[in-house]
C-alpha cells in the first residue's frame, strides 16, 4: 500500500513523498482498532446494562463494607482500652503485693516466726500433674479472676495491717514494762528503804537500789520510754529520767557520762550512760529508782522480772 504526501510550504515546496506501508501492518492496525472499539462498546453496554436492583445491591455491599470497617475500628479501640485497663489493674495489684510482702516480713520479724517457713522473698511452691485438655483462658474468665484476686489482695492487705498494728502494740506494751537490771555487769550493793547513811552515819531513807560495778560500764534502760531529764541534779550527779507511760518513771543516777538527751526515745536494753561516781557517791555505781505516779516504790520487784 502506498501513501503520497505533498508538502505545501517551506523549503522543498511542492515536493511529493511516497510512503510504502506493508499489507501486514495495515491488517494489524485495523485489527487493533476493531478490538478497541469492541472493548469500548462492551464497557458502555455493561455499565448501561446494570438494573436498578443490581445498583441497589452494589450500594448495599458498599454500605456493609463501610459498617464492617467502622466495627473493626471500634473493636480495636475497645481492645486497646481494655488492655490499658488490665495493665493499670495489674500495676495496682503489684504495688499491693509488694506492700503485703513488706508487711509480711515485718510481721514475721515481730512475731519471731520461722523465716524458712514464711519466706515472702520467694514465690510460693506449687505443682501437680498436668491436665490433658488445656486451652487458653477466655477473656471473660481472665477479667473475672483478676477482679477476684484484686478483692482478695485488698482484704489480705487490711488483715496484715491490723495484725501488724496488734503485734506492734503488744511489742510496745511488752517493752514498756519495767523489768530487769539497769546494768550489764554488777551487783546490788544497797537495798531500798531505811539504811545507815554512808556519809552521816545516821538512819536515812534510800529511795532506790544501788548496783555497784566497773567504772565506765554501760547503764541500760530497763524499759522503753521517753527521756524526760538528762543532766546534773543535786545529790544524783549526772541523772537520766525516763517516762514509760501509765504513771511509771525510772531514774538512773551517778553517771560518768550520758549517752542520751532530754526528749530522746529509748528502747529497752539501750545504753543511756556509763557507770560513774558523780554526785553524792562513795564509788562507781548506779542509783536506780522506780516511781509510780510520782511516789518511789521498791525496784526489787521489777528487777526480779524477766
PDB file of C-alpha atoms in Angstrom, residues 195-204 280:
ATOM      1  CA  UNK A 195      19.586   2.285 155.870  1.00  0.00           C
ATOM      2  CA  UNK A 196      22.582   3.881 157.560  1.00  0.00           C
ATOM      3  CA  UNK A 197      23.673   6.887 155.512  1.00  0.00           C
ATOM      4  CA  UNK A 198      27.281   6.261 154.346  1.00  0.00           C
ATOM      5  CA  UNK A 199      28.204   9.935 154.781  1.00  0.00           C
ATOM      6  CA  UNK A 200      26.422  10.949 158.019  1.00  0.00           C
ATOM      7  CA  UNK A 201      26.305   7.565 159.755  1.00  0.00           C
ATOM      8  CA  UNK A 202      22.659   8.182 160.708  1.00  0.00           C
ATOM      9  CA  UNK A 203      19.498   6.364 159.704  1.00  0.00           C
ATOM     10  CA  UNK A 204      18.032   7.676 156.448  1.00  0.00           C
ATOM     11  CA  UNK A 280      26.790  12.023 146.311  1.00  0.00           C
TER      12      UNK A 280
END
